[in-house]
């Protein structure tokens, strides 16, 4: 091979890598760069070990059904996936119905704004984001409502990312982020004017425990809305394919176990809430929420090549390729769950904490 051919080949490879990383890398304008992928709070040399640790939970399924084990389980998961989520999806770690003529980002924002509109808060009210991630919904909701939003997440790395994004967006005066377990929240009773959770309480081993905590910190008369991950009335527990899909979603998203839609309102009432409204936001006339997953398959292969190259040259931590592949497989299970109608990530329930009984 002569020197000119060698030079051209090298230039082509270098240009291609630059194109992948700098041009095609982020799926969202404000997403994380591919060259910055990490293991969250996990040091780079321990990412592979923690990925193996994550899968070991599923060899001891009873352990992830207990409140004592869940924080470690979920924290490990979000250390592994947070950067990849931001890079390939954006700052809002949830789904939304597709809206004709709207971008994915606009559809996501409108889905978030609907949540705060449902709980009827005023500018200056103090509201709680239960399971806030890196704060995508928090920022959209604060900007839309001008309420003061306090978010809680179990993951310390997400707290750092959320605070960074809040400051960059100029919303740090309205958005506060706390590292903590939403099963034992560090807030006093009756301290919030409203609360919401967007596809977050599915990580609780028992829904009753997190709902009871939310009930405790809400002021009497305040509203709480949640978008829940559930199996629908189309799910058949004896159908092997249905079981495979649901278990695939659970294992790829750090879920102790998906609940049935019939359990949600019953649990809310059990802890003392009044149920104001309940419906599956994924049902028609809503457009399919899984369209974005299907459209992203080409992007996945592009990104997977990039992650593989970055891991091979030591830029991305060892284990990142395994995590990325896990998420792609999970996306397939999510798509199958959506297309078959056996799963929804947006079963909406709106609840009210009753007013304090008048003394006689």
mmCIF file of C-alpha atoms in Angstrom:
data_model
loop_
_atom_site.group_PDB
_atom_site.id
_atom_site.type_symbol
_atom_site.label_atom_id
_atom_site.label_comp_id
_atom_site.label_asym_id
_atom_site.label_seq_id
_atom_site.Cartn_x
_atom_site.Cartn_y
_atom_site.Cartn_z
ATOM 1 C CA UNK A 1 0.000 0.000 0.000
ATOM 2 C CA UNK A 2 1.592 3.286 -1.044
ATOM 3 C CA UNK A 3 1.773 6.291 1.243
ATOM 4 C CA UNK A 4 -1.015 8.194 -0.528
ATOM 5 C CA UNK A 5 -3.428 5.279 -0.171
ATOM 6 C CA UNK A 6 -2.444 4.861 3.469
ATOM 7 C CA UNK A 7 -2.965 8.573 4.119
ATOM 8 C CA UNK A 8 -6.381 8.555 2.415
ATOM 9 C CA UNK A 9 -7.462 5.468 4.350
ATOM 10 C CA UNK A 10 -6.392 7.031 7.640
ATOM 11 C CA UNK A 11 -8.101 10.308 6.807
ATOM 12 C CA UNK A 12 -11.291 8.463 5.903
ATOM 13 C CA UNK A 13 -11.285 6.521 9.169
ATOM 14 C CA UNK A 14 -10.549 9.642 11.182
ATOM 15 C CA UNK A 15 -13.271 11.579 9.364
ATOM 16 C CA UNK A 16 -15.738 8.778 9.876
ATOM 17 C CA UNK A 17 -15.008 8.616 13.604
ATOM 18 C CA UNK A 18 -15.374 12.409 13.870
ATOM 19 C CA UNK A 19 -18.719 12.199 12.052
ATOM 20 C CA UNK A 20 -19.951 9.469 14.408
ATOM 21 C CA UNK A 21 -18.829 11.221 17.575
ATOM 22 C CA UNK A 22 -19.379 14.907 16.888
ATOM 23 C CA UNK A 23 -22.148 14.954 14.289
ATOM 24 C CA UNK A 24 -24.210 11.819 14.756
ATOM 25 C CA UNK A 25 -23.313 11.087 18.386
ATOM 26 C CA UNK A 26 -25.993 12.868 20.412
ATOM 27 C CA UNK A 27 -29.550 11.864 19.532
ATOM 28 C CA UNK A 28 -30.739 15.085 21.143
ATOM 29 C CA UNK A 29 -29.266 18.563 20.717
ATOM 30 C CA UNK A 30 -28.570 18.776 24.427
ATOM 31 C CA UNK A 31 -27.678 15.128 24.944
ATOM 32 C CA UNK A 32 -24.405 13.827 26.318
ATOM 33 C CA UNK A 33 -21.446 13.368 23.962
ATOM 34 C CA UNK A 34 -20.359 9.834 23.108
ATOM 35 C CA UNK A 35 -16.779 10.498 24.185
ATOM 36 C CA UNK A 36 -18.031 11.375 27.684
ATOM 37 C CA UNK A 37 -19.843 8.089 28.348
ATOM 38 C CA UNK A 38 -19.083 6.804 31.827
ATOM 39 C CA UNK A 39 -20.377 4.508 34.528
ATOM 40 C CA UNK A 40 -21.909 7.302 36.570
ATOM 41 C CA UNK A 41 -20.546 7.129 40.124
ATOM 42 C CA UNK A 42 -18.821 3.843 39.266
ATOM 43 C CA UNK A 43 -15.134 4.126 38.371
ATOM 44 C CA UNK A 44 -14.335 3.168 34.771
ATOM 45 C CA UNK A 45 -12.470 0.001 35.705
ATOM 46 C CA UNK A 46 -15.450 -1.312 37.689
ATOM 47 C CA UNK A 47 -18.216 -0.824 35.102
ATOM 48 C CA UNK A 48 -17.980 -4.390 33.810
ATOM 49 C CA UNK A 49 -18.048 -5.798 37.361
ATOM 50 C CA UNK A 50 -21.103 -3.735 38.212
ATOM 51 C CA UNK A 51 -22.853 -4.830 35.029
ATOM 52 C CA UNK A 52 -22.236 -8.425 36.093
ATOM 53 C CA UNK A 53 -23.458 -7.526 39.592
ATOM 54 C CA UNK A 54 -26.656 -6.073 38.138
ATOM 55 C CA UNK A 55 -27.466 -9.316 36.330
ATOM 56 C CA UNK A 56 -26.627 -11.336 39.456
ATOM 57 C CA UNK A 57 -29.697 -9.805 41.132
ATOM 58 C CA UNK A 58 -31.871 -11.808 38.753
ATOM 59 C CA UNK A 59 -30.238 -15.026 39.918
ATOM 60 C CA UNK A 60 -31.587 -14.164 43.380
ATOM 61 C CA UNK A 61 -35.043 -12.762 42.505
ATOM 62 C CA UNK A 62 -36.315 -12.734 46.076
ATOM 63 C CA UNK A 63 -33.663 -10.190 46.996
ATOM 64 C CA UNK A 64 -34.992 -7.555 44.600
ATOM 65 C CA UNK A 65 -38.446 -7.889 46.113
ATOM 66 C CA UNK A 66 -37.271 -6.415 49.427
ATOM 67 C CA UNK A 67 -36.952 -2.742 50.299
ATOM 68 C CA UNK A 68 -33.458 -3.355 51.705
ATOM 69 C CA UNK A 69 -32.032 -4.567 48.374
ATOM 70 C CA UNK A 70 -33.836 -2.284 45.925
ATOM 71 C CA UNK A 71 -31.777 0.913 46.492
ATOM 72 C CA UNK A 72 -28.547 -0.898 45.584
ATOM 73 C CA UNK A 73 -30.209 -2.642 42.638
ATOM 74 C CA UNK A 74 -31.700 0.543 41.152
ATOM 75 C CA UNK A 75 -28.655 2.679 41.964
ATOM 76 C CA UNK A 76 -26.388 0.214 40.127
ATOM 77 C CA UNK A 77 -28.707 0.242 37.122
ATOM 78 C CA UNK A 78 -28.773 4.027 36.831
ATOM 79 C CA UNK A 79 -25.021 4.330 37.249
ATOM 80 C CA UNK A 80 -24.709 2.016 34.255
ATOM 81 C CA UNK A 81 -27.347 3.563 31.998
ATOM 82 C CA UNK A 82 -27.645 7.283 32.803
ATOM 83 C CA UNK A 83 -25.003 8.497 30.350
ATOM 84 C CA UNK A 84 -26.259 6.204 27.582
ATOM 85 C CA UNK A 85 -29.831 7.373 28.176
ATOM 86 C CA UNK A 86 -28.772 11.021 27.959
ATOM 87 C CA UNK A 87 -26.663 10.407 24.867
ATOM 88 C CA UNK A 88 -29.167 8.312 22.939
ATOM 89 C CA UNK A 89 -32.535 9.525 24.290
ATOM 90 C CA UNK A 90 -32.237 12.889 26.021
ATOM 91 C CA UNK A 91 -32.720 14.287 29.509
ATOM 92 C CA UNK A 92 -36.264 12.954 30.052
ATOM 93 C CA UNK A 93 -36.064 9.237 30.798
ATOM 94 C CA UNK A 94 -39.626 8.345 29.835
ATOM 95 C CA UNK A 95 -41.997 7.760 26.927
ATOM 96 C CA UNK A 96 -44.795 9.893 25.515
ATOM 97 C CA UNK A 97 -47.466 9.396 22.847
ATOM 98 C CA UNK A 98 -46.387 10.429 19.352
ATOM 99 C CA UNK A 99 -48.076 13.658 18.248
ATOM 100 C CA UNK A 100 -48.688 14.392 14.547
ATOM 101 C CA UNK A 101 -46.589 17.322 13.419
ATOM 102 C CA UNK A 102 -44.634 17.445 16.686
ATOM 103 C CA UNK A 103 -41.031 16.436 17.314
ATOM 104 C CA UNK A 104 -40.222 13.807 19.932
ATOM 105 C CA UNK A 105 -38.896 16.575 22.138
ATOM 106 C CA UNK A 106 -42.120 18.602 21.887
ATOM 107 C CA UNK A 107 -44.255 15.507 22.510
ATOM 108 C CA UNK A 108 -42.160 14.748 25.589
ATOM 109 C CA UNK A 109 -42.501 18.294 26.917
ATOM 110 C CA UNK A 110 -46.290 18.344 26.431
ATOM 111 C CA UNK A 111 -46.605 14.993 28.213
ATOM 112 C CA UNK A 112 -44.702 16.473 31.156
ATOM 113 C CA UNK A 113 -46.668 19.723 31.183
ATOM 114 C CA UNK A 114 -49.911 17.743 31.282
ATOM 115 C CA UNK A 115 -48.776 16.143 34.539
ATOM 116 C CA UNK A 116 -48.368 19.462 36.332
ATOM 117 C CA UNK A 117 -51.567 20.854 34.795
ATOM 118 C CA UNK A 118 -53.447 17.894 36.286
ATOM 119 C CA UNK A 119 -52.281 18.645 39.830
ATOM 120 C CA UNK A 120 -53.453 22.275 39.534
ATOM 121 C CA UNK A 121 -50.522 24.107 41.109
ATOM 122 C CA UNK A 122 -49.841 27.833 41.157
ATOM 123 C CA UNK A 123 -46.615 29.787 40.608
ATOM 124 C CA UNK A 124 -44.595 29.637 43.817
ATOM 125 C CA UNK A 125 -46.138 26.376 45.033
ATOM 126 C CA UNK A 126 -43.692 23.716 46.254
ATOM 127 C CA UNK A 127 -44.128 20.415 44.434
ATOM 128 C CA UNK A 128 -42.358 17.068 44.506
ATOM 129 C CA UNK A 129 -40.878 15.104 41.603
ATOM 130 C CA UNK A 130 -40.702 11.489 42.800
ATOM 131 C CA UNK A 131 -37.817 9.795 40.988
ATOM 132 C CA UNK A 132 -36.526 12.803 39.044
ATOM 133 C CA UNK A 133 -33.613 11.263 37.120
ATOM 134 C CA UNK A 134 -31.425 13.976 35.585
ATOM 135 C CA UNK A 135 -34.334 16.406 35.762
ATOM 136 C CA UNK A 136 -35.720 16.685 32.236
ATOM 137 C CA UNK A 137 -39.375 16.688 33.411
ATOM 138 C CA UNK A 138 -38.512 18.887 36.383
ATOM 139 C CA UNK A 139 -37.172 21.649 34.169
ATOM 140 C CA UNK A 140 -40.072 21.493 31.717
ATOM 141 C CA UNK A 141 -42.558 21.586 34.588
ATOM 142 C CA UNK A 142 -40.810 24.417 36.444
ATOM 143 C CA UNK A 143 -40.615 26.518 33.270
ATOM 144 C CA UNK A 144 -44.269 25.841 32.456
ATOM 145 C CA UNK A 145 -45.811 26.294 35.919
ATOM 146 C CA UNK A 146 -43.249 28.527 37.706
ATOM 147 C CA UNK A 147 -43.684 26.247 40.699
ATOM 148 C CA UNK A 148 -40.723 25.352 42.901
ATOM 149 C CA UNK A 149 -39.893 21.735 42.105
ATOM 150 C CA UNK A 150 -38.015 19.453 44.489
ATOM 151 C CA UNK A 151 -36.784 16.241 42.883
ATOM 152 C CA UNK A 152 -35.553 13.117 44.620
ATOM 153 C CA UNK A 153 -33.437 10.368 43.067
ATOM 154 C CA UNK A 154 -31.550 7.436 44.593
ATOM 155 C CA UNK A 155 -28.582 8.002 42.300
ATOM 156 C CA UNK A 156 -25.870 10.459 43.333
ATOM 157 C CA UNK A 157 -24.547 10.820 39.775
ATOM 158 C CA UNK A 158 -28.009 11.828 38.549
ATOM 159 C CA UNK A 159 -28.148 14.491 41.273
ATOM 160 C CA UNK A 160 -24.930 16.018 39.904
ATOM 161 C CA UNK A 161 -26.181 15.856 36.311
ATOM 162 C CA UNK A 162 -29.567 17.366 37.241
ATOM 163 C CA UNK A 163 -27.982 20.255 39.123
ATOM 164 C CA UNK A 164 -25.656 20.944 36.187
ATOM 165 C CA UNK A 165 -28.566 20.951 33.720
ATOM 166 C CA UNK A 166 -30.701 23.118 36.034
ATOM 167 C CA UNK A 167 -27.973 25.742 36.202
ATOM 168 C CA UNK A 168 -27.359 25.689 32.445
ATOM 169 C CA UNK A 169 -31.093 26.136 31.833
ATOM 170 C CA UNK A 170 -31.257 29.068 34.256
ATOM 171 C CA UNK A 171 -33.795 27.184 36.380
ATOM 172 C CA UNK A 172 -31.709 26.404 39.462
ATOM 173 C CA UNK A 173 -33.721 28.944 41.472
ATOM 174 C CA UNK A 174 -36.888 26.890 40.811
ATOM 175 C CA UNK A 175 -35.398 23.376 40.835
ATOM 176 C CA UNK A 176 -33.871 21.601 43.815
ATOM 177 C CA UNK A 177 -32.497 18.035 43.693
ATOM 178 C CA UNK A 178 -32.072 15.711 46.662
ATOM 179 C CA UNK A 179 -30.296 12.352 46.782
ATOM 180 C CA UNK A 180 -32.455 9.883 48.676
ATOM 181 C CA UNK A 181 -34.692 6.849 48.703
ATOM 182 C CA UNK A 182 -38.314 7.604 47.812
ATOM 183 C CA UNK A 183 -39.370 4.845 50.212
ATOM 184 C CA UNK A 184 -37.923 6.910 53.090
ATOM 185 C CA UNK A 185 -38.012 10.537 51.961
ATOM 186 C CA UNK A 186 -36.152 13.171 54.015
ATOM 187 C CA UNK A 187 -39.101 15.582 54.046
ATOM 188 C CA UNK A 188 -41.514 16.498 56.846
ATOM 189 C CA UNK A 189 -45.213 15.644 56.763
ATOM 190 C CA UNK A 190 -47.618 17.944 54.925
ATOM 191 C CA UNK A 191 -44.829 19.905 53.212
ATOM 192 C CA UNK A 192 -45.720 19.835 49.481
ATOM 193 C CA UNK A 193 -48.512 21.532 47.516
ATOM 194 C CA UNK A 194 -48.538 18.758 44.912
ATOM 195 C CA UNK A 195 -46.531 15.816 43.597
ATOM 196 C CA UNK A 196 -45.975 13.825 40.433
ATOM 197 C CA UNK A 197 -44.025 10.763 39.313
ATOM 198 C CA UNK A 198 -43.332 9.979 35.677
ATOM 199 C CA UNK A 199 -42.535 6.309 35.075
ATOM 200 C CA UNK A 200 -40.542 6.122 38.322
ATOM 201 C CA UNK A 201 -42.502 4.307 41.034
ATOM 202 C CA UNK A 202 -42.263 1.093 39.006
ATOM 203 C CA UNK A 203 -38.868 0.674 40.722
ATOM 204 C CA UNK A 204 -40.495 0.309 44.161
ATOM 205 C CA UNK A 205 -40.667 -3.272 45.469
ATOM 206 C CA UNK A 206 -44.114 -2.485 46.876
ATOM 207 C CA UNK A 207 -46.173 0.334 45.399
ATOM 208 C CA UNK A 208 -47.959 0.792 48.723
ATOM 209 C CA UNK A 209 -44.723 1.890 50.395
ATOM 210 C CA UNK A 210 -43.905 4.707 47.975
ATOM 211 C CA UNK A 211 -47.536 5.854 47.747
ATOM 212 C CA UNK A 212 -47.674 5.997 51.550
ATOM 213 C CA UNK A 213 -44.570 8.205 51.604
ATOM 214 C CA UNK A 214 -46.009 10.545 48.982
ATOM 215 C CA UNK A 215 -49.267 10.707 50.941
ATOM 216 C CA UNK A 216 -47.320 11.574 54.105
ATOM 217 C CA UNK A 217 -45.425 14.547 52.630
ATOM 218 C CA UNK A 218 -48.373 16.066 50.749
ATOM 219 C CA UNK A 219 -50.462 18.799 52.301
ATOM 220 C CA UNK A 220 -54.134 17.892 52.873
ATOM 221 C CA UNK A 221 -56.206 18.676 49.794
ATOM 222 C CA UNK A 222 -53.207 18.441 47.449
ATOM 223 C CA UNK A 223 -53.097 16.356 44.274
ATOM 224 C CA UNK A 224 -50.683 13.678 43.099
ATOM 225 C CA UNK A 225 -50.419 12.289 39.574
ATOM 226 C CA UNK A 226 -48.423 9.297 38.422
ATOM 227 C CA UNK A 227 -47.684 7.697 35.046
ATOM 228 C CA UNK A 228 -47.272 4.014 35.890
ATOM 229 C CA UNK A 229 -45.692 1.080 34.048
ATOM 230 C CA UNK A 230 -48.247 -1.758 34.130
ATOM 231 C CA UNK A 231 -49.520 -4.827 32.348
ATOM 232 C CA UNK A 232 -52.920 -4.219 30.735
ATOM 233 C CA UNK A 233 -56.107 -6.259 30.465
ATOM 234 C CA UNK A 234 -54.644 -7.893 27.340
ATOM 235 C CA UNK A 235 -51.845 -9.551 29.290
ATOM 236 C CA UNK A 236 -52.293 -13.299 29.763
ATOM 237 C CA UNK A 237 -50.135 -14.823 32.458
ATOM 238 C CA UNK A 238 -50.272 -18.292 30.850
ATOM 239 C CA UNK A 239 -49.087 -17.031 27.461
ATOM 240 C CA UNK A 240 -45.370 -17.849 27.135
ATOM 241 C CA UNK A 241 -44.704 -14.993 24.712
ATOM 242 C CA UNK A 242 -46.432 -12.481 26.989
ATOM 243 C CA UNK A 243 -44.363 -13.686 29.947
ATOM 244 C CA UNK A 244 -41.136 -13.446 27.928
ATOM 245 C CA UNK A 245 -41.881 -9.852 26.909
ATOM 246 C CA UNK A 246 -42.768 -8.709 30.422
ATOM 247 C CA UNK A 247 -39.756 -10.419 31.985
ATOM 248 C CA UNK A 248 -37.536 -8.853 29.318
ATOM 249 C CA UNK A 249 -38.859 -5.402 30.253
ATOM 250 C CA UNK A 250 -38.330 -6.084 33.960
ATOM 251 C CA UNK A 251 -34.754 -7.297 33.572
ATOM 252 C CA UNK A 252 -33.708 -4.528 31.216
ATOM 253 C CA UNK A 253 -35.219 -1.716 33.318
ATOM 254 C CA UNK A 254 -34.402 -2.671 36.922
ATOM 255 C CA UNK A 255 -37.959 -3.557 37.914
ATOM 256 C CA UNK A 256 -38.705 -5.824 40.876
ATOM 257 C CA UNK A 257 -41.858 -6.868 38.992
ATOM 258 C CA UNK A 258 -44.417 -5.162 36.777
ATOM 259 C CA UNK A 259 -47.817 -4.614 38.321
ATOM 260 C CA UNK A 260 -51.235 -5.089 36.790
ATOM 261 C CA UNK A 261 -53.258 -1.992 35.962
ATOM 262 C CA UNK A 262 -55.946 -3.167 38.414
ATOM 263 C CA UNK A 263 -53.541 -2.777 41.341
ATOM 264 C CA UNK A 264 -52.873 0.937 40.964
ATOM 265 C CA UNK A 265 -56.090 2.571 42.181
ATOM 266 C CA UNK A 266 -56.568 -0.100 44.824
ATOM 267 C CA UNK A 267 -53.139 0.687 46.266
ATOM 268 C CA UNK A 268 -53.748 4.443 46.189
ATOM 269 C CA UNK A 269 -56.994 4.052 48.136
ATOM 270 C CA UNK A 270 -55.329 1.693 50.601
ATOM 271 C CA UNK A 271 -52.860 4.371 51.741
ATOM 272 C CA UNK A 272 -55.628 6.997 52.056
ATOM 273 C CA UNK A 273 -55.829 8.746 48.679
ATOM 274 C CA UNK A 274 -59.056 9.632 46.925
ATOM 275 C CA UNK A 275 -58.847 8.571 43.270
ATOM 276 C CA UNK A 276 -59.919 11.499 41.074
ATOM 277 C CA UNK A 277 -59.155 10.086 37.634
ATOM 278 C CA UNK A 278 -57.528 7.037 36.067
ATOM 279 C CA UNK A 279 -56.863 6.091 32.441
ATOM 280 C CA UNK A 280 -54.272 4.654 30.104
ATOM 281 C CA UNK A 281 -52.804 7.578 28.165
ATOM 282 C CA UNK A 282 -51.499 5.144 25.540
ATOM 283 C CA UNK A 283 -54.958 4.125 24.338
ATOM 284 C CA UNK A 284 -56.425 5.584 21.127
ATOM 285 C CA UNK A 285 -56.735 8.283 19.978
ATOM 286 C CA UNK A 286 -53.161 8.526 21.300
ATOM 287 C CA UNK A 287 -50.529 7.673 18.701
ATOM 288 C CA UNK A 288 -48.120 4.801 19.527
ATOM 289 C CA UNK A 289 -45.513 5.689 22.138
ATOM 290 C CA UNK A 290 -43.168 2.956 20.861
ATOM 291 C CA UNK A 291 -42.740 4.538 17.394
ATOM 292 C CA UNK A 292 -39.606 6.297 18.556
ATOM 293 C CA UNK A 293 -38.053 2.981 19.616
ATOM 294 C CA UNK A 294 -38.684 1.434 16.205
ATOM 295 C CA UNK A 295 -37.383 4.485 14.384
ATOM 296 C CA UNK A 296 -34.228 4.372 16.495
ATOM 297 C CA UNK A 297 -33.015 0.953 15.365
ATOM 298 C CA UNK A 298 -30.716 2.343 12.683
ATOM 299 C CA UNK A 299 -29.379 4.846 15.197
ATOM 300 C CA UNK A 300 -28.776 1.962 17.607
ATOM 301 C CA UNK A 301 -26.486 0.141 15.193
ATOM 302 C CA UNK A 302 -24.654 3.359 14.434
ATOM 303 C CA UNK A 303 -24.257 4.050 18.146
ATOM 304 C CA UNK A 304 -23.293 0.453 18.916
ATOM 305 C CA UNK A 305 -20.432 0.625 16.425
ATOM 306 C CA UNK A 306 -19.313 3.872 18.015
ATOM 307 C CA UNK A 307 -19.526 2.501 21.572
ATOM 308 C CA UNK A 308 -17.594 -0.595 20.516
ATOM 309 C CA UNK A 309 -14.838 1.538 18.947
ATOM 310 C CA UNK A 310 -14.647 3.876 21.962
ATOM 311 C CA UNK A 311 -14.483 0.925 24.374
ATOM 312 C CA UNK A 312 -11.810 -0.773 22.250
ATOM 313 C CA UNK A 313 -9.563 2.301 22.338
ATOM 314 C CA UNK A 314 -10.174 2.913 26.034
ATOM 315 C CA UNK A 315 -12.298 6.069 25.787
ATOM 316 C CA UNK A 316 -15.506 4.378 27.015
ATOM 317 C CA UNK A 317 -15.279 2.050 30.046
ATOM 318 C CA UNK A 318 -15.120 -1.694 29.559
ATOM 319 C CA UNK A 319 -18.669 -2.988 29.967
ATOM 320 C CA UNK A 320 -20.315 -0.064 28.135
ATOM 321 C CA UNK A 321 -20.862 -2.268 25.081
ATOM 322 C CA UNK A 322 -22.713 -4.843 27.209
ATOM 323 C CA UNK A 323 -24.905 -2.149 28.768
ATOM 324 C CA UNK A 324 -25.730 -0.669 25.359
ATOM 325 C CA UNK A 325 -26.627 -4.093 23.977
ATOM 326 C CA UNK A 326 -28.846 -4.788 27.015
ATOM 327 C CA UNK A 327 -30.765 -1.568 26.377
ATOM 328 C CA UNK A 328 -31.266 -2.410 22.707
ATOM 329 C CA UNK A 329 -32.716 -5.815 23.603
ATOM 330 C CA UNK A 330 -34.945 -4.133 26.178
ATOM 331 C CA UNK A 331 -36.162 -1.677 23.533
ATOM 332 C CA UNK A 332 -37.304 -4.652 21.456
ATOM 333 C CA UNK A 333 -39.250 -6.074 24.407
ATOM 334 C CA UNK A 334 -40.814 -2.661 25.055
ATOM 335 C CA UNK A 335 -41.830 -2.367 21.400
ATOM 336 C CA UNK A 336 -43.380 -5.841 21.457
ATOM 337 C CA UNK A 337 -45.217 -4.966 24.665
ATOM 338 C CA UNK A 338 -46.603 -1.805 23.083
ATOM 339 C CA UNK A 339 -47.564 -3.353 19.761
ATOM 340 C CA UNK A 340 -49.340 -6.282 21.427
ATOM 341 C CA UNK A 341 -51.071 -3.969 23.883
ATOM 342 C CA UNK A 342 -50.050 -6.038 26.928
ATOM 343 C CA UNK A 343 -47.931 -3.250 28.430
ATOM 344 C CA UNK A 344 -48.245 0.500 28.898
ATOM 345 C CA UNK A 345 -45.759 2.939 30.463
ATOM 346 C CA UNK A 346 -48.374 5.637 30.950
ATOM 347 C CA UNK A 347 -51.247 4.363 33.051
ATOM 348 C CA UNK A 348 -52.236 7.683 34.593
ATOM 349 C CA UNK A 349 -53.729 7.967 38.060
ATOM 350 C CA UNK A 350 -54.695 11.291 39.657
ATOM 351 C CA UNK A 351 -55.204 11.255 43.416
ATOM 352 C CA UNK A 352 -56.086 13.701 46.175
ATOM 353 C CA UNK A 353 -55.039 13.658 49.798
ATOM 354 C CA UNK A 354 -58.262 14.347 51.715
ATOM 355 C CA UNK A 355 -58.622 17.552 53.660
ATOM 356 C CA UNK A 356 -57.851 17.264 57.344
ATOM 357 C CA UNK A 357 -61.053 16.240 59.153
ATOM 358 C CA UNK A 358 -62.634 19.105 61.075
ATOM 359 C CA UNK A 359 -62.463 18.765 64.829
ATOM 360 C CA UNK A 360 -65.811 18.301 66.524
#
